[in-house]
Short mmCIF file of C-alpha atoms (C1' of nucleotides) in Angstrom, two decimals:
data_model
loop_
_atom_site.label_atom_id
_atom_site.label_comp_id
_atom_site.label_asym_id
_atom_site.label_seq_id
_atom_site.Cartn_x
_atom_site.Cartn_y
_atom_site.Cartn_z
CA UNK X 1 -11.67 -5.89 1.47
CA UNK X 2 -13.31 -2.49 0.19
CA UNK X 3 -13.97 0.62 2.18
CA UNK X 4 -15.94 2.56 -0.46
CA UNK X 5 -19.13 2.23 2.27
CA UNK X 6 -17.30 2.74 5.11
CA UNK X 7 -19.00 6.19 6.26
CA UNK X 8 -18.39 7.31 9.72
CA UNK X 9 -20.58 9.27 12.32
CA UNK X 10 -19.48 12.85 12.64
CA UNK X 11 -19.24 14.61 16.17
CA UNK X 12 -23.37 16.09 15.71
CA UNK X 13 -24.38 13.06 14.27
CA UNK X 14 -24.53 13.60 10.42
CA UNK X 15 -23.30 10.96 8.26
CA UNK X 16 -20.21 12.00 6.89
CA UNK X 17 -18.02 10.42 4.03
CA UNK X 18 -14.12 10.60 4.67
CA UNK X 19 -12.11 10.70 1.86
CA UNK X 20 -11.11 7.43 0.69
CA UNK X 21 -7.68 8.73 0.90
CA UNK X 22 -8.00 9.03 4.65
CA UNK X 23 -9.61 5.04 5.10
CA UNK X 24 -6.65 3.97 3.16
CA UNK X 25 -3.90 5.76 5.25
CA UNK X 26 -6.00 4.21 8.20
CA UNK X 27 -6.06 0.49 6.64
CA UNK X 28 -2.13 0.43 5.33
CA UNK X 29 -1.13 1.42 8.98
CA UNK X 30 -3.50 -1.37 10.25
CA UNK X 31 -1.75 -3.81 7.90
CA UNK X 32 1.89 -2.62 8.47
CA UNK X 33 1.11 -2.93 12.22
CA UNK X 34 -0.51 -6.17 12.17
CA UNK X 35 2.16 -7.78 9.90
CA UNK X 36 0.03 -8.36 6.61
CA UNK X 37 2.65 -5.79 5.01
CA UNK X 38 5.92 -6.88 6.48
CA UNK X 39 8.90 -4.67 6.82
CA UNK X 40 10.94 -4.48 2.91
CA UNK X 41 7.40 -5.58 1.43
CA UNK X 42 7.19 -3.82 -1.62
CA UNK X 43 4.00 -1.53 -1.99
CA UNK X 44 2.35 -2.93 -5.30
CA UNK X 45 -0.15 0.10 -6.56
CA UNK X 46 -2.39 -1.54 -8.63
CA UNK X 47 -2.73 -4.63 -6.53
CA UNK X 48 -3.50 -2.66 -3.61
CA UNK X 49 -5.82 -0.51 -4.87
CA UNK X 50 -8.34 -2.72 -6.38
CA UNK X 51 -8.01 -4.78 -3.21
CA UNK X 52 -9.21 -1.73 -1.16
CA UNK X 53 -11.71 -1.34 -4.32
CA UNK X 54 -10.75 2.24 -4.81
CA UNK X 55 -8.14 3.40 -7.38
CA UNK X 56 -4.55 4.63 -7.46
CA UNK X 57 -4.86 8.18 -6.99
CA UNK X 58 -6.42 8.38 -3.67
CA UNK X 59 -3.98 5.72 -3.03
CA UNK X 60 -0.78 7.09 -3.70
CA UNK X 61 -1.90 10.05 -1.40
CA UNK X 62 -2.09 7.92 1.34
CA UNK X 63 1.36 6.60 0.62
CA UNK X 64 2.67 10.16 0.54
CA UNK X 65 1.22 10.48 3.84
CA UNK X 66 2.65 7.40 5.32
CA UNK X 67 5.79 8.23 3.45
CA UNK X 68 6.30 11.86 5.60
CA UNK X 69 5.36 9.69 8.78
CA UNK X 70 8.11 7.42 8.55
CA UNK X 71 6.26 4.09 7.90
CA UNK X 72 7.27 3.52 4.12
CA UNK X 73 10.31 4.65 2.05
CA UNK X 74 10.77 5.30 -1.83
CA UNK X 75 12.89 4.58 -4.10
CA UNK X 76 13.63 6.37 -7.35
CA UNK X 77 10.93 4.49 -10.02
CA UNK X 78 10.44 1.46 -7.81
CA UNK X 79 7.77 2.92 -5.57
CA UNK X 80 7.38 2.51 -1.64
CA UNK X 81 8.66 -0.29 0.51
CA UNK X 82 7.70 -0.88 4.20
CA UNK X 83 10.30 0.44 6.46
CA UNK X 84 12.27 -2.04 7.58
CA UNK X 85 14.13 -1.02 11.17
CA UNK X 86 17.47 -1.87 11.96
CA UNK X 87 18.23 -1.83 15.63
CA UNK X 88 19.95 1.16 15.70
CA UNK X 89 16.89 3.25 14.28
CA UNK X 90 14.85 1.55 16.99
CA UNK X 91 17.44 2.49 19.54
CA UNK X 92 17.06 6.09 18.19
CA UNK X 93 13.62 5.95 18.13
CA UNK X 94 13.53 5.50 21.63
CA UNK X 95 15.93 7.93 22.20
CA UNK X 96 13.67 10.76 21.10
CA UNK X 97 10.80 9.15 22.37
CA UNK X 98 12.17 9.02 25.60
CA UNK X 99 12.59 12.92 25.21
CA UNK X 100 9.03 13.17 24.02
CA UNK X 101 6.95 11.03 26.29
CA UNK X 102 8.82 11.81 29.40
CA UNK X 103 8.15 15.26 28.66
CA UNK X 104 4.49 14.86 28.04
CA UNK X 105 4.38 13.00 31.25
CA UNK X 106 5.44 15.72 33.04
CA UNK X 107 3.35 18.09 31.51
CA UNK X 108 0.49 15.80 31.92
CA UNK X 109 0.87 15.92 35.84
CA UNK X 110 0.70 19.23 35.54
CA UNK X 111 -1.97 20.32 33.32
CA UNK X 112 -4.22 17.85 33.20
CA UNK X 113 -7.96 18.79 33.51
CA UNK X 114 -9.78 17.26 35.98
CA UNK X 115 -12.15 15.04 33.43
CA UNK X 116 -8.37 14.32 32.47
CA UNK X 117 -7.46 13.01 35.44
CA UNK X 118 -10.72 10.96 35.93
CA UNK X 119 -9.89 9.34 32.37
CA UNK X 120 -6.39 8.14 33.81
CA UNK X 121 -8.14 6.60 37.07
CA UNK X 122 -10.21 4.79 35.12
CA UNK X 123 -7.30 3.67 33.25
CA UNK X 124 -6.04 2.42 36.30
CA UNK X 125 -9.20 0.02 37.14
CA UNK X 126 -8.73 -1.13 33.22
CA UNK X 127 -5.12 -2.30 33.74
CA UNK X 128 -6.16 -3.63 37.21
CA UNK X 129 -8.26 -5.84 35.41
CA UNK X 130 -6.24 -6.98 32.69
CA UNK X 131 -3.64 -7.36 35.42
CA UNK X 132 -5.66 -10.03 37.15
CA UNK X 133 -6.92 -11.63 34.42
CA UNK X 134 -5.24 -12.54 31.21
CA UNK X 135 -2.38 -10.60 29.67
CA UNK X 136 -3.00 -11.26 26.01
CA UNK X 137 -5.44 -8.17 26.07
CA UNK X 138 -2.93 -6.12 27.06
CA UNK X 139 -1.85 -4.19 23.93
CA UNK X 140 -4.63 -1.78 23.69
CA UNK X 141 -4.88 -0.23 26.86
CA UNK X 142 -0.95 0.08 26.42
CA UNK X 143 -1.36 2.09 23.60
CA UNK X 144 -4.30 3.87 25.28
CA UNK X 145 -2.36 4.68 27.74
CA UNK X 146 0.86 6.49 25.99
CA UNK X 147 -2.15 8.18 23.69
CA UNK X 148 -3.39 9.50 26.78
CA UNK X 149 -0.34 10.97 28.85
CA UNK X 150 0.35 12.44 25.30
CA UNK X 151 -3.11 14.27 25.01
CA UNK X 152 -3.17 15.21 28.50
CA UNK X 153 0.06 17.23 28.04
CA UNK X 154 -2.30 19.78 26.49
CA UNK X 155 1.00 19.69 23.68
CA UNK X 156 -0.73 19.38 20.18
CA UNK X 157 2.90 19.03 18.52
CA UNK X 158 4.01 16.77 21.47
CA UNK X 159 0.95 14.46 20.80
CA UNK X 160 1.49 14.35 17.06
CA UNK X 161 5.12 13.52 16.98
CA UNK X 162 4.34 11.28 20.01
CA UNK X 163 1.73 9.33 18.00
CA UNK X 164 4.03 8.79 15.04
CA UNK X 165 6.62 7.58 16.96
CA UNK X 166 4.53 5.26 18.93
CA UNK X 167 3.14 4.09 16.25
CA UNK X 168 6.32 3.68 14.33
CA UNK X 169 7.84 1.54 17.11
CA UNK X 170 4.98 -1.10 16.24
CA UNK X 171 7.23 -1.69 12.99
CA UNK X 172 9.63 -2.95 15.52
CA UNK X 173 7.40 -5.09 17.74
CA UNK X 174 5.32 -6.90 15.03
CA UNK X 175 8.00 -9.66 14.92
CA UNK X 176 9.39 -9.76 18.40
CA UNK X 177 6.18 -10.54 20.46
CA UNK X 178 6.81 -9.87 23.91
CA UNK X 179 6.57 -12.32 27.45
CA UNK X 180 3.63 -12.69 29.00
CA UNK X 181 6.29 -11.86 32.17
CA UNK X 182 7.30 -8.53 30.30
CA UNK X 183 3.60 -7.60 29.64
CA UNK X 184 2.91 -7.86 33.49
CA UNK X 185 5.73 -5.80 34.38
CA UNK X 186 4.71 -2.78 31.58
CA UNK X 187 1.33 -2.61 33.16
CA UNK X 188 2.32 -2.25 36.97
CA UNK X 189 4.96 -0.04 35.33
CA UNK X 190 2.15 1.71 33.99
CA UNK X 191 0.21 2.04 37.11
CA UNK X 192 3.03 3.75 38.39
CA UNK X 193 3.03 6.48 35.86
CA UNK X 194 -0.59 6.99 35.79
CA UNK X 195 -0.71 7.42 39.71
CA UNK X 196 1.98 9.84 39.44
CA UNK X 197 0.15 11.79 37.05
CA UNK X 198 -3.05 11.78 38.84
CA UNK X 199 -1.14 12.50 42.21
CA UNK X 200 0.23 15.54 40.13
CA UNK X 201 3.63 15.29 40.38
CA UNK X 202 5.78 15.74 37.66
CA UNK X 203 8.75 14.81 38.53
CA UNK X 204 7.69 11.73 39.35
CA UNK X 205 5.95 11.23 36.39
CA UNK X 206 8.65 11.68 34.08
CA UNK X 207 10.75 9.40 36.28
CA UNK X 208 8.47 6.59 35.56
CA UNK X 209 7.77 6.95 32.41
CA UNK X 210 11.57 7.05 31.60
CA UNK X 211 11.87 3.92 33.54
CA UNK X 212 9.37 2.61 31.95
CA UNK X 213 10.46 3.20 28.19
CA UNK X 214 14.03 2.10 29.14
CA UNK X 215 12.87 -1.34 30.12
CA UNK X 216 10.41 -1.52 27.19
CA UNK X 217 13.55 -0.85 24.86
CA UNK X 218 15.81 -3.33 27.09
CA UNK X 219 13.08 -6.08 26.42
CA UNK X 220 12.88 -5.26 22.48
CA UNK X 221 16.68 -5.08 21.91
CA UNK X 222 17.59 -8.26 23.91
CA UNK Z 1 7.26 29.01 -13.25
CA UNK Z 2 7.45 25.69 -14.59
CA UNK Z 3 9.41 22.63 -13.03
CA UNK Z 4 9.82 20.49 -15.69
CA UNK Z 5 13.16 20.91 -16.45
CA UNK Z 6 14.43 21.10 -12.94
CA UNK Z 7 17.11 18.09 -13.27
CA UNK Z 8 19.28 17.80 -10.42
CA UNK Z 9 22.77 16.19 -10.27
CA UNK Z 10 22.97 13.49 -8.12
CA UNK Z 11 25.49 12.35 -5.64
CA UNK Z 12 27.87 10.82 -8.41
CA UNK Z 13 27.68 13.27 -10.79
CA UNK Z 14 24.89 10.95 -13.05
CA UNK Z 15 22.13 13.33 -14.14
CA UNK Z 16 18.76 12.44 -12.27
CA UNK Z 17 15.39 13.86 -12.70
CA UNK Z 18 13.58 14.04 -9.52
CA UNK Z 19 9.75 13.41 -9.65
CA UNK Z 20 7.69 16.45 -10.15
CA UNK Z 21 5.94 15.55 -6.27
CA UNK Z 22 9.26 16.37 -4.63
CA UNK Z 23 9.99 19.45 -6.41
CA UNK Z 24 6.65 20.70 -5.65
CA UNK Z 25 7.39 19.97 -2.28
CA UNK Z 26 10.27 22.02 -2.23
CA UNK Z 27 8.39 25.12 -4.48
CA UNK Z 28 5.77 25.06 -2.05
CA UNK Z 29 8.05 25.05 0.83
CA UNK Z 30 9.45 28.07 -0.24
CA UNK Z 31 6.41 29.73 -1.21
CA UNK Z 32 5.01 29.73 2.20
CA UNK Z 33 8.27 30.92 4.08
CA UNK Z 34 9.02 33.23 1.42
CA UNK Z 35 5.24 34.69 2.29
CA UNK Z 36 4.01 34.14 -1.33
CA UNK Z 37 1.21 32.16 0.47
CA UNK Z 38 0.26 33.10 3.52
CA UNK Z 39 -1.07 31.84 6.70
CA UNK Z 40 -4.87 30.81 5.73
CA UNK Z 41 -4.60 30.90 2.33
CA UNK Z 42 -6.33 28.30 0.25
CA UNK Z 43 -4.44 26.16 -2.12
CA UNK Z 44 -6.11 26.22 -5.28
CA UNK Z 45 -4.73 23.04 -7.09
CA UNK Z 46 -5.87 23.95 -10.45
CA UNK Z 47 -4.13 27.51 -10.34
CA UNK Z 48 -0.90 26.38 -8.62
CA UNK Z 49 -1.13 23.07 -11.10
CA UNK Z 50 -1.05 25.02 -14.24
CA UNK Z 51 1.64 27.64 -12.59
CA UNK Z 52 4.04 25.15 -11.81
CA UNK Z 53 3.08 23.35 -15.26
CA UNK Z 54 2.56 19.95 -13.84
CA UNK Z 55 -0.54 18.56 -13.60
CA UNK Z 56 -3.02 17.88 -10.56
CA UNK Z 57 -1.55 14.20 -9.43
CA UNK Z 58 1.54 15.24 -8.08
CA UNK Z 59 0.62 18.24 -7.05
CA UNK Z 60 -2.20 16.58 -4.52
CA UNK Z 61 0.96 14.08 -3.46
CA UNK Z 62 2.97 17.14 -2.79
CA UNK Z 63 0.26 18.45 -0.61
CA UNK Z 64 -0.15 15.73 1.44
CA UNK Z 65 3.22 15.45 2.06
CA UNK Z 66 3.53 19.09 3.45
CA UNK Z 67 0.15 18.18 5.17
CA UNK Z 68 2.00 15.35 7.18
CA UNK Z 69 4.57 17.97 8.25
CA UNK Z 70 2.01 20.41 9.57
CA UNK Z 71 2.36 23.16 6.76
CA UNK Z 72 -1.29 22.99 5.55
CA UNK Z 73 -4.26 21.56 7.58
CA UNK Z 74 -7.37 20.10 5.33
CA UNK Z 75 -10.99 21.13 5.26
CA UNK Z 76 -13.19 18.67 4.11
CA UNK Z 77 -14.00 19.39 1.03
CA UNK Z 78 -12.46 22.43 0.54
CA UNK Z 79 -9.13 21.67 0.06
CA UNK Z 80 -5.48 22.91 1.75
CA UNK Z 81 -4.87 25.83 3.61
CA UNK Z 82 -1.52 27.33 4.49
CA UNK Z 83 -1.48 26.45 8.62
CA UNK Z 84 -1.80 29.81 10.39
CA UNK Z 85 -0.20 29.77 13.71
CA UNK Z 86 -1.65 30.84 17.12
CA UNK Z 87 0.45 32.29 19.94
CA UNK Z 88 -0.28 29.22 21.45
CA UNK Z 89 0.92 26.93 18.58
CA UNK Z 90 4.31 28.93 18.45
CA UNK Z 91 5.03 28.51 22.21
CA UNK Z 92 4.07 24.58 21.69
CA UNK Z 93 6.43 24.32 19.08
CA UNK Z 94 9.22 26.12 20.61
CA UNK Z 95 8.53 23.36 23.63
CA UNK Z 96 9.32 20.74 21.52
CA UNK Z 97 12.27 22.01 19.45
CA UNK Z 98 13.92 23.22 22.90
CA UNK Z 99 13.54 19.59 24.05
CA UNK Z 100 14.85 18.26 20.45
CA UNK Z 101 17.33 20.54 19.63
CA UNK Z 102 19.02 20.90 23.34
CA UNK Z 103 19.33 16.95 23.14
CA UNK Z 104 20.81 17.27 19.58
CA UNK Z 105 23.47 20.02 20.91
CA UNK Z 106 24.50 17.53 23.23
CA UNK Z 107 24.47 14.70 21.52
CA UNK Z 108 26.22 16.45 19.03
CA UNK Z 109 29.14 17.47 21.21
CA UNK Z 110 29.45 14.06 22.16
CA UNK Z 111 29.24 12.23 18.75
CA UNK Z 112 30.29 14.72 16.52
CA UNK Z 113 33.21 13.13 13.91
CA UNK Z 114 36.08 15.12 13.38
CA UNK Z 115 35.23 16.42 10.04
CA UNK Z 116 32.00 17.44 11.93
CA UNK Z 117 33.59 19.79 14.03
CA UNK Z 118 35.85 21.30 11.32
CA UNK Z 119 32.67 21.72 9.89
CA UNK Z 120 31.46 23.79 13.19
CA UNK Z 121 34.66 25.71 12.93
CA UNK Z 122 34.10 26.79 9.35
CA UNK Z 123 30.69 27.89 10.73
CA UNK Z 124 32.22 29.92 13.34
CA UNK Z 125 34.10 31.52 10.90
CA UNK Z 126 31.48 32.51 8.47
CA UNK Z 127 29.40 33.71 11.64
CA UNK Z 128 32.22 35.93 12.28
CA UNK Z 129 32.23 37.35 9.06
CA UNK Z 130 28.89 38.02 9.04
CA UNK Z 131 29.01 39.57 12.68
CA UNK Z 132 31.57 42.23 11.18
CA UNK Z 133 29.90 43.07 8.07
CA UNK Z 134 26.19 43.42 7.49
CA UNK Z 135 23.36 41.13 9.55
CA UNK Z 136 21.11 40.92 6.53
CA UNK Z 137 23.05 37.75 5.14
CA UNK Z 138 22.18 36.10 8.75
CA UNK Z 139 19.49 34.03 7.93
CA UNK Z 140 21.63 31.06 5.97
CA UNK Z 141 23.61 30.66 8.49
CA UNK Z 142 21.22 30.81 11.16
CA UNK Z 143 19.31 28.23 9.34
CA UNK Z 144 22.57 26.13 8.62
CA UNK Z 145 23.43 26.10 12.26
CA UNK Z 146 20.84 24.59 13.68
CA UNK Z 147 20.84 21.98 10.61
CA UNK Z 148 24.25 21.29 11.16
CA UNK Z 149 23.68 20.23 15.00
CA UNK Z 150 20.76 18.50 14.42
CA UNK Z 151 22.75 16.36 11.55
CA UNK Z 152 26.07 15.67 14.02
CA UNK Z 153 23.56 14.60 16.64
CA UNK Z 154 24.00 11.57 15.00
CA UNK Z 155 20.35 10.88 15.48
CA UNK Z 156 17.97 10.63 12.03
CA UNK Z 157 14.86 10.79 13.86
CA UNK Z 158 16.01 13.63 15.79
CA UNK Z 159 17.21 15.42 12.86
CA UNK Z 160 13.99 14.60 10.51
CA UNK Z 161 11.50 15.82 13.39
CA UNK Z 162 14.23 18.68 14.40
CA UNK Z 163 14.21 20.00 10.68
CA UNK Z 164 10.29 19.70 10.23
CA UNK Z 165 9.53 22.15 13.27
CA UNK Z 166 12.47 24.34 12.10
CA UNK Z 167 10.91 24.74 8.88
CA UNK Z 168 7.70 25.14 10.56
CA UNK Z 169 9.14 28.17 12.80
CA UNK Z 170 9.46 30.14 9.75
CA UNK Z 171 6.05 29.86 8.97
CA UNK Z 172 5.56 32.26 12.30
CA UNK Z 173 8.74 33.92 11.64
CA UNK Z 174 7.26 35.26 7.87
CA UNK Z 175 5.53 38.41 8.97
CA UNK Z 176 7.72 39.24 12.08
CA UNK Z 177 11.20 40.01 10.88
CA UNK Z 178 13.62 40.53 13.69
CA UNK Z 179 15.47 43.90 14.53
CA UNK Z 180 19.13 44.07 13.74
CA UNK Z 181 19.98 44.16 16.80
CA UNK Z 182 18.24 40.69 18.28
CA UNK Z 183 19.86 39.04 14.92
CA UNK Z 184 23.63 40.01 16.20
CA UNK Z 185 22.31 38.78 19.67
CA UNK Z 186 21.35 35.60 18.29
CA UNK Z 187 24.98 35.20 16.00
CA UNK Z 188 26.66 35.63 19.27
CA UNK Z 189 24.62 33.28 21.06
CA UNK Z 190 25.46 30.46 17.98
CA UNK Z 191 28.83 31.40 18.93
CA UNK Z 192 28.32 29.96 22.19
CA UNK Z 193 26.28 26.54 21.27
CA UNK Z 194 29.27 26.29 18.09
CA UNK Z 195 32.15 26.72 20.54
CA UNK Z 196 30.63 24.27 23.09
CA UNK Z 197 30.38 21.40 20.62
CA UNK Z 198 33.54 22.21 19.32
CA UNK Z 199 35.26 21.93 22.83
CA UNK Z 200 33.16 18.55 23.17
CA UNK Z 201 31.22 19.77 26.11
CA UNK Z 202 27.52 18.52 26.09
CA UNK Z 203 26.35 20.08 29.23
CA UNK Z 204 27.49 23.61 28.30
CA UNK Z 205 26.06 22.93 24.69
CA UNK Z 206 23.04 21.93 25.76
CA UNK Z 207 22.46 24.79 27.99
CA UNK Z 208 23.47 27.81 25.33
CA UNK Z 209 21.12 25.68 23.15
CA UNK Z 210 18.23 26.04 25.49
CA UNK Z 211 19.19 29.33 26.41
CA UNK Z 212 19.30 30.41 22.33
CA UNK Z 213 15.99 29.18 21.76
CA UNK Z 214 14.10 30.72 24.63
CA UNK Z 215 15.22 34.28 24.02
CA UNK Z 216 14.64 33.46 20.11
CA UNK Z 217 10.96 32.43 21.63
CA UNK Z 218 10.70 35.65 23.91
CA UNK Z 219 11.82 37.79 20.50
CA UNK Z 220 9.22 36.20 18.50
CA UNK Z 221 6.40 36.65 20.98
CA UNK Z 222 7.39 40.12 21.77
"C1'" DC A 1 30.51 -22.12 -18.71
"C1'" DA A 2 30.48 -17.32 -17.05
"C1'" DG A 3 29.22 -12.92 -18.30
"C1'" DA A 4 27.69 -8.93 -20.69
"C1'" DC A 5 23.79 -7.77 -23.68
"C1'" DC A 6 19.43 -7.20 -25.11
"C1'" DT A 7 14.17 -8.06 -25.23
"C1'" DC A 8 10.11 -7.47 -22.83
"C1'" DC A 9 6.85 -7.13 -18.95
"C1'" DG A 10 5.54 -5.31 -14.62
"C1'" DC A 11 4.79 -0.96 -12.45
"C1'" DT A 12 5.73 3.78 -11.42
"C1'" DG A 13 5.09 8.90 -12.88
"C1'" DT A 14 2.02 11.89 -14.97
"C1'" DC A 15 -2.22 13.51 -17.03
"C1'" DG A 16 -6.74 14.74 -18.52
"C1'" DA A 17 -11.48 14.09 -17.50
"C1'" DC A 18 -15.91 12.97 -15.09
"C1'" DA A 19 -18.75 13.13 -10.74
"C1'" DA A 20 -19.43 15.37 -6.22
"C1'" DT A 21 -19.64 18.66 -3.31
"C1'" DC A 22 -19.62 23.44 -1.40
"C1'" DA A 23 -20.08 28.83 -0.99
"C1'" DA A 24 -22.04 32.65 -3.63
"C1'" DC A 25 -25.65 34.71 -5.66
"C1'" DT A 26 -30.08 34.73 -7.22
"C1'" DC A 27 -35.04 35.04 -7.19
"C1'" DC A 28 -38.98 33.74 -5.02
"C1'" DT A 29 -41.83 35.10 -1.26
"C1'" DG A 30 -43.59 36.75 3.37
"C1'" DC I 1 -36.82 44.50 2.64
"C1'" DA I 2 -35.49 40.57 5.26
"C1'" DG I 3 -35.16 35.23 5.07
"C1'" DG I 4 -35.16 31.26 2.82
"C1'" DA I 5 -34.95 27.65 -1.25
"C1'" DG I 6 -33.05 27.13 -5.57
"C1'" DT I 7 -29.65 27.98 -8.77
"C1'" DT I 8 -25.23 27.90 -10.76
"C1'" DG I 9 -20.02 28.27 -10.97
"C1'" DA I 10 -15.64 26.96 -9.13
"C1'" DT I 11 -13.10 23.62 -6.95
"C1'" DT I 12 -12.08 19.34 -5.15
"C1'" DG I 13 -12.32 14.19 -4.85
"C1'" DT I 14 -12.17 10.27 -8.21
"C1'" DC I 15 -11.19 7.54 -12.07
"C1'" DG I 16 -9.15 5.40 -16.19
"C1'" DA I 17 -5.22 5.51 -19.34
"C1'" DC I 18 -0.79 6.20 -21.62
"C1'" DA I 19 4.46 6.60 -21.75
"C1'" DG I 20 8.78 5.66 -19.46
"C1'" DC I 21 11.89 3.50 -16.28
"C1'" DG I 22 13.63 -0.83 -14.25
"C1'" DG I 23 14.35 -5.60 -13.35
"C1'" DA I 24 13.99 -10.68 -14.62
"C1'" DG I 25 15.36 -13.78 -17.78
"C1'" DG I 26 16.71 -15.27 -22.15
"C1'" DT I 27 20.35 -15.28 -25.59
"C1'" DC I 28 24.53 -14.31 -27.51
"C1'" DT I 29 29.75 -14.40 -27.07
"C1'" DG I 30 34.27 -15.09 -25.41
#
DNA sequence: CAGACCTCCGCTGTCGACAATCAACTCCTG
DNA sequence: CAGGAGTTGATTGTCGACAGCGGAGGTCTG
């Protein structure tokens, strides 16, 4: 697993090389949410660095970033550990997430551009599609929805904090996969949120988002 | 300005040496909020490192931390720059801050421990004192209040995000110092918040906090 | 045999040096 | 004299190496 040659195409087509640190941040996040790195696991810098084909320098910088985002915790002279969330932590995270995303949904309903709403409609279609076929492919659009709502809120701060929280929540969800029934429910709830935003109804958008998040938390803690 | 010998006394009295990175984070924050590092300024790693008496390694890690917290921005191969806030940015920050701190105030009114309320009362006294004498010493208690409210909310997530935002706001306030009149106003508003929390009245606590933040934003943008 | 002490190994925290990249300046050219 | 290519200096991105702390496991002692 080396990432030295992972180049990336910049907006204008020029080939640009992302700093190793940035790439490492991405890989680490993936390793955490995919369960390769479980809660409480110690992060061995030397091992991980050679695994990624980079040196410890950029890796340590990446770890700091993850630390500020709340993914890992530090112990004096013991290094970084993948954060393990207590049920209390999860509750607290959802409490904040509700604040953030309800506001975001409401703002999105007010501020979304036409093309934003258009993208929402595409999500409706995609969601519909998933609903009619299988539910295993649900997660991608799940995150897409929440990310899109945050973006359409038009408030970058809200977006930044919201996505951080959203990704952190995955930490809790890694182990406890949800049932197919709940997945279907969630998708229909998404539909409600989307249509409220598309209809430009802030109140309803906020209400639906709140309901959605509360049910999600219930499922998670059950 | 070297920080190699800046030891720190741990909770139980044992002398502990903070990692250079942590100390650097603190110093950098101070340099930003105190105006030594102005918005848009480039951060020269070599200079700053030798200025602090450390090497670039820990410093770079510290900068990453600050980056995740929104203090500095990165440009490809150009390094880190102190973030400069547009009026839009400030508005967005206050929008989120209102969400967070209003909730925090309301929660604090519900959840605060007895000793928490006790500390609030001490703040009332201190604030009263400042009100009666000069107003130049106002800032410390200003930040103390908001920090305390966040802490008493009992939600660590809320606290973390809230303090981040609060410190960032200082970025905007560095240049535009507020008038003594506004400072007095702010203090009386604080009194309202405090007493609402001490009375354990969540509604009023939230309402007063909201009013306070809105006026603060008005002053800032004026 | 249990518990305190000690030793050794692995790992983090830190450093200095090299390579890659960008910005500014110079110099050439029309 | 204006504009562009080449050059140079400064600064970031990256790496490998060393020192010191902490924990695992062995050893000594009561």
